[in-house]
Amino acid sequence: QAVVTQEPSLTVSPGGTVTLTCASSTGAVTSDHYPYWFQQKAGHAPRTLIYDTNNKQPWTPARFSGSLLGDKAALTLSGAQPEDEADYYCLLSYSGARPVFGGGTKLTVL
Amino acid sequence: QVQLVQSGAEVKKPGASVKVSCKGSGYSFSSYGITWVRQAPGQGLEWMGWISGNNDHPKYAQKFQGRVTMTTDTPTSTNYLELRSLRSDDTAVYFCARAGWPGDADIWGQGTLVTVSP
């Protein structure tokens, strides 16, 4: 099974910009991995922010965007707000194999 | 609105089985499948499997093969996750999510805490 790697933790200042990444042990992440991004606040269920690399859910704030950055999937937060402090997870799909979550990134807004 | 409501917390002894339910509303139930995800205390998300809205060919993570069964009851718009031969490391919150395909998830249930303890 592939291993999906995210930064364990990141810190961003209020109003600042931060990019979270999602790498695959099998090689470059492409649109064929259909990257998803989820936000999870403490004690709550995850919430889907981004699907298929860069598509937003109706409830996704405009300050979040998804992309491919080099050989990784990326989630960029532009203009961080205190309420963005949360854990963020990516999910990658693999042809002929089961989807795999990344280990998650704990984002602190400070 | 689209909603998934899961059953309440469970406490089980090692070796027992648990069955968690996930009832959908506000959408065409048979048009979507359900993905099951779990989260052990203080840990990340773990993909367990997916079942289509037609209740055919569920896809399980290799780790749970032989121990898990996912089913769909269309008349009641309810999905079920059964996990057998429970161990202490199965203690986790179990989430369902609406999913059109195995790598998808848009709407999530609130989660069900399953505690495995002697």
Short mmCIF file of C-alpha atoms in Angstrom, two decimals:
data_model
loop_
_atom_site.label_atom_id
_atom_site.label_comp_id
_atom_site.label_asym_id
_atom_site.label_seq_id
_atom_site.Cartn_x
_atom_site.Cartn_y
_atom_site.Cartn_z
CA GLN A 1 0.00 0.00 0.00
CA ALA A 2 1.21 3.48 -0.84
CA VAL A 3 2.22 5.87 1.91
CA VAL A 4 0.87 9.42 1.69
CA THR A 5 2.93 12.06 3.47
CA GLN A 6 1.91 15.47 4.78
CA GLU A 7 3.72 18.01 6.95
CA PRO A 8 2.98 17.08 10.58
CA SER A 9 2.47 20.68 11.59
CA LEU A 10 2.53 24.18 10.17
CA THR A 11 2.00 27.64 11.63
CA VAL A 12 0.59 30.67 9.83
CA SER A 13 -0.01 34.21 11.02
CA PRO A 14 -3.51 35.65 10.85
CA GLY A 15 -3.98 37.06 7.36
CA GLY A 16 -1.01 35.14 6.07
CA THR A 17 -0.66 32.47 3.39
CA VAL A 18 0.36 28.86 3.89
CA THR A 19 0.60 25.85 1.59
CA LEU A 20 0.05 22.31 2.79
CA THR A 21 1.35 19.48 0.62
CA CYS A 22 0.54 15.83 0.01
CA ALA A 23 3.12 13.44 -1.40
CA SER A 24 2.89 9.82 -2.52
CA SER A 25 5.49 7.11 -1.98
CA THR A 26 4.72 5.80 -5.48
CA GLY A 27 5.95 8.93 -7.23
CA ALA A 28 4.51 12.19 -8.46
CA VAL A 29 0.95 13.04 -7.50
CA THR A 30 -1.13 13.79 -10.59
CA SER A 31 -4.74 14.60 -11.34
CA ASP A 32 -5.23 10.85 -11.80
CA HIS A 33 -4.91 10.51 -8.03
CA TYR A 34 -8.02 12.74 -7.68
CA PRO A 35 -6.66 14.50 -4.58
CA TYR A 36 -9.17 15.43 -1.89
CA TRP A 37 -8.64 17.74 1.07
CA PHE A 38 -10.52 17.60 4.37
CA GLN A 39 -10.61 19.91 7.35
CA GLN A 40 -11.21 18.50 10.83
CA LYS A 41 -11.66 20.64 13.91
CA ALA A 42 -11.19 19.16 17.33
CA GLY A 43 -14.08 16.94 18.35
CA HIS A 44 -15.84 17.21 15.01
CA ALA A 45 -16.29 15.12 11.89
CA PRO A 46 -14.13 15.94 8.88
CA ARG A 47 -15.45 18.41 6.32
CA THR A 48 -14.62 18.11 2.64
CA LEU A 49 -12.98 21.24 1.26
CA ILE A 50 -11.51 20.23 -2.11
CA TYR A 51 -12.18 17.36 -4.51
CA ASP A 52 -10.48 16.25 -7.71
CA THR A 53 -7.40 18.41 -7.16
CA ASN A 54 -8.94 21.89 -7.26
CA ASN A 55 -12.74 21.78 -7.09
CA LYS A 56 -14.43 23.41 -4.12
CA GLN A 57 -17.52 22.30 -2.26
CA PRO A 58 -20.29 24.93 -1.99
CA TRP A 59 -19.32 25.55 1.66
CA THR A 60 -15.58 25.91 1.01
CA PRO A 61 -14.36 29.43 1.82
CA ALA A 62 -12.82 31.22 -1.15
CA ARG A 63 -9.51 31.57 0.68
CA PHE A 64 -8.85 27.83 0.23
CA SER A 65 -7.58 26.50 -3.09
CA GLY A 66 -6.23 23.19 -4.32
CA SER A 67 -3.57 22.52 -6.93
CA LEU A 68 -0.67 20.35 -8.01
CA LEU A 69 2.68 21.80 -6.97
CA GLY A 70 5.68 20.04 -8.41
CA ASP A 71 5.17 16.36 -7.66
CA LYS A 72 2.66 16.90 -4.85
CA ALA A 73 -0.93 17.91 -4.29
CA ALA A 74 -1.26 21.20 -2.47
CA LEU A 75 -3.82 23.08 -0.41
CA THR A 76 -3.20 26.81 -0.16
CA LEU A 77 -4.81 29.03 2.41
CA SER A 78 -4.62 32.73 1.56
CA GLY A 79 -5.63 35.16 4.30
CA ALA A 80 -5.72 32.75 7.24
CA GLN A 81 -8.39 33.25 9.86
CA PRO A 82 -8.37 32.03 13.47
CA GLU A 83 -11.18 29.62 12.64
CA ASP A 84 -8.93 27.89 10.10
CA GLU A 85 -6.95 26.32 12.92
CA ALA A 86 -7.59 22.61 12.44
CA ASP A 87 -6.18 19.33 11.18
CA TYR A 88 -6.08 18.90 7.43
CA TYR A 89 -6.01 15.57 5.63
CA CYS A 90 -5.48 14.67 1.99
CA LEU A 91 -6.80 11.53 0.33
CA LEU A 92 -5.30 10.02 -2.81
CA SER A 93 -6.81 7.35 -5.06
CA TYR A 94 -4.75 4.71 -6.80
CA SER A 95 -5.69 2.76 -9.89
CA GLY A 96 -6.26 -0.85 -8.92
CA ALA A 97 -5.73 -0.14 -5.23
CA ARG A 98 -7.58 1.39 -2.34
CA PRO A 99 -7.53 5.12 -1.49
CA VAL A 100 -5.07 6.24 1.18
CA PHE A 101 -5.23 9.15 3.61
CA GLY A 102 -2.22 11.23 4.47
CA GLY A 103 -1.17 11.44 8.08
CA GLY A 104 -2.62 14.93 8.46
CA THR A 105 -1.24 18.41 9.07
CA LYS A 106 -1.97 20.29 12.26
CA LEU A 107 -2.36 23.94 11.26
CA THR A 108 -1.91 26.59 13.91
CA VAL A 109 -2.98 30.18 13.28
CA LEU A 110 -0.83 32.32 15.53
CA GLN B 1 -30.68 19.14 3.43
CA VAL B 2 -28.36 16.21 2.80
CA GLN B 3 -27.59 14.50 6.08
CA LEU B 4 -26.04 11.33 7.44
CA VAL B 5 -26.97 10.34 10.99
CA GLN B 6 -25.05 7.57 12.71
CA SER B 7 -25.96 5.31 15.59
CA GLY B 8 -24.80 5.93 19.15
CA ALA B 9 -21.65 5.00 21.00
CA GLU B 10 -20.88 1.35 21.68
CA VAL B 11 -18.78 -0.45 24.29
CA LYS B 12 -17.68 -3.96 23.38
CA LYS B 13 -15.46 -6.65 24.81
CA PRO B 14 -12.52 -8.07 22.87
CA GLY B 15 -13.64 -10.75 20.44
CA ALA B 16 -17.14 -9.34 20.09
CA SER B 17 -18.72 -7.72 17.02
CA VAL B 18 -20.15 -4.26 16.50
CA LYS B 19 -22.59 -2.95 13.93
CA VAL B 20 -22.74 0.78 13.24
CA SER B 21 -25.53 2.35 11.21
CA CYS B 22 -25.57 5.42 8.98
CA LYS B 23 -28.95 6.75 7.84
CA GLY B 24 -29.07 9.07 4.85
CA SER B 25 -31.67 11.69 4.06
CA GLY B 26 -32.20 14.58 1.68
CA TYR B 27 -30.84 12.87 -1.42
CA SER B 28 -31.42 9.95 -3.76
CA PHE B 29 -30.01 7.23 -1.53
CA SER B 30 -29.37 4.61 -4.20
CA SER B 31 -27.46 7.09 -6.39
CA TYR B 32 -24.55 7.30 -3.94
CA GLY B 33 -22.41 4.86 -2.06
CA ILE B 34 -20.94 5.19 1.40
CA THR B 35 -17.32 5.27 2.48
CA TRP B 36 -16.39 4.23 6.01
CA VAL B 37 -13.44 5.88 7.75
CA ARG B 38 -12.16 5.45 11.27
CA GLN B 39 -10.01 7.51 13.61
CA ALA B 40 -8.28 6.05 16.63
CA PRO B 41 -7.80 8.38 19.62
CA GLY B 42 -5.28 11.08 18.75
CA GLN B 43 -4.59 9.54 15.36
CA GLY B 44 -5.34 10.31 11.73
CA LEU B 45 -8.06 9.15 9.38
CA GLU B 46 -8.04 5.59 8.05
CA TRP B 47 -10.00 4.49 4.96
CA MET B 48 -11.86 1.26 5.68
CA GLY B 49 -13.96 0.64 2.59
CA TRP B 50 -16.74 1.69 0.27
CA ILE B 51 -20.04 0.23 -0.81
CA SER B 52 -22.11 1.39 -3.75
CA GLY B 53 -25.70 2.52 -3.57
CA ASN B 54 -26.63 -0.72 -5.32
CA ASN B 55 -25.13 -2.76 -2.46
CA ASP B 56 -22.88 -4.67 -4.80
CA HIS B 57 -19.16 -5.39 -4.72
CA PRO B 58 -18.08 -3.57 -1.60
CA LYS B 59 -14.44 -2.64 -1.61
CA TYR B 60 -12.55 -3.14 1.64
CA ALA B 61 -9.13 -2.06 2.72
CA GLN B 62 -6.86 -5.10 2.86
CA LYS B 63 -6.29 -4.57 6.56
CA PHE B 64 -9.96 -5.33 7.32
CA GLN B 65 -10.62 -8.10 4.81
CA GLY B 66 -12.33 -11.04 6.49
CA ARG B 67 -13.32 -9.00 9.52
CA VAL B 68 -15.57 -6.34 8.04
CA THR B 69 -18.91 -6.34 6.23
CA MET B 70 -20.56 -3.28 4.74
CA THR B 71 -24.19 -3.47 3.69
CA THR B 72 -26.91 -1.21 2.36
CA ASP B 73 -30.62 -1.35 3.21
CA THR B 74 -32.26 0.73 0.50
CA PRO B 75 -35.86 0.73 1.89
CA THR B 76 -34.64 2.42 5.09
CA SER B 77 -31.84 4.48 3.44
CA THR B 78 -29.43 3.00 5.96
CA ASN B 79 -25.91 1.68 5.59
CA TYR B 80 -24.25 -0.64 8.06
CA LEU B 81 -20.67 -1.35 9.05
CA GLU B 82 -20.05 -4.59 10.94
CA LEU B 83 -16.62 -5.27 12.41
CA ARG B 84 -15.94 -8.65 14.01
CA SER B 85 -13.30 -10.10 16.33
CA LEU B 86 -12.80 -6.72 17.96
CA ARG B 87 -9.45 -5.87 19.54
CA SER B 88 -8.44 -3.00 21.76
CA ASP B 89 -6.84 -1.23 18.81
CA ASP B 90 -10.25 -1.09 17.10
CA THR B 91 -11.21 1.55 19.66
CA ALA B 92 -11.94 4.54 17.43
CA VAL B 93 -14.54 6.93 16.09
CA TYR B 94 -16.12 5.46 12.98
CA PHE B 95 -17.40 7.87 10.33
CA CYS B 96 -19.55 7.31 7.27
CA ALA B 97 -19.42 9.68 4.31
CA ARG B 98 -21.51 9.89 1.18
CA ALA B 99 -19.33 8.83 -1.73
CA GLY B 100 -20.03 8.37 -5.40
CA TRP B 101 -16.92 6.18 -5.73
CA PRO B 102 -14.27 4.77 -3.40
CA GLY B 103 -12.04 7.86 -3.40
CA ASP B 104 -14.90 10.30 -2.94
CA ALA B 105 -16.48 11.80 0.17
CA ASP B 106 -18.64 14.90 0.43
CA ILE B 107 -21.15 14.76 3.30
CA TRP B 108 -20.04 13.16 6.58
CA GLY B 109 -21.89 11.56 9.46
CA GLN B 110 -21.24 12.80 12.98
CA GLY B 111 -19.21 9.74 13.95
CA THR B 112 -19.75 6.80 16.28
CA LEU B 113 -17.35 6.02 19.12
CA VAL B 114 -16.64 2.33 19.51
CA THR B 115 -14.72 1.39 22.65
CA VAL B 116 -13.24 -2.08 22.98
CA SER B 117 -12.41 -2.87 26.59
CA PRO B 118 -12.30 -6.05 28.74
#
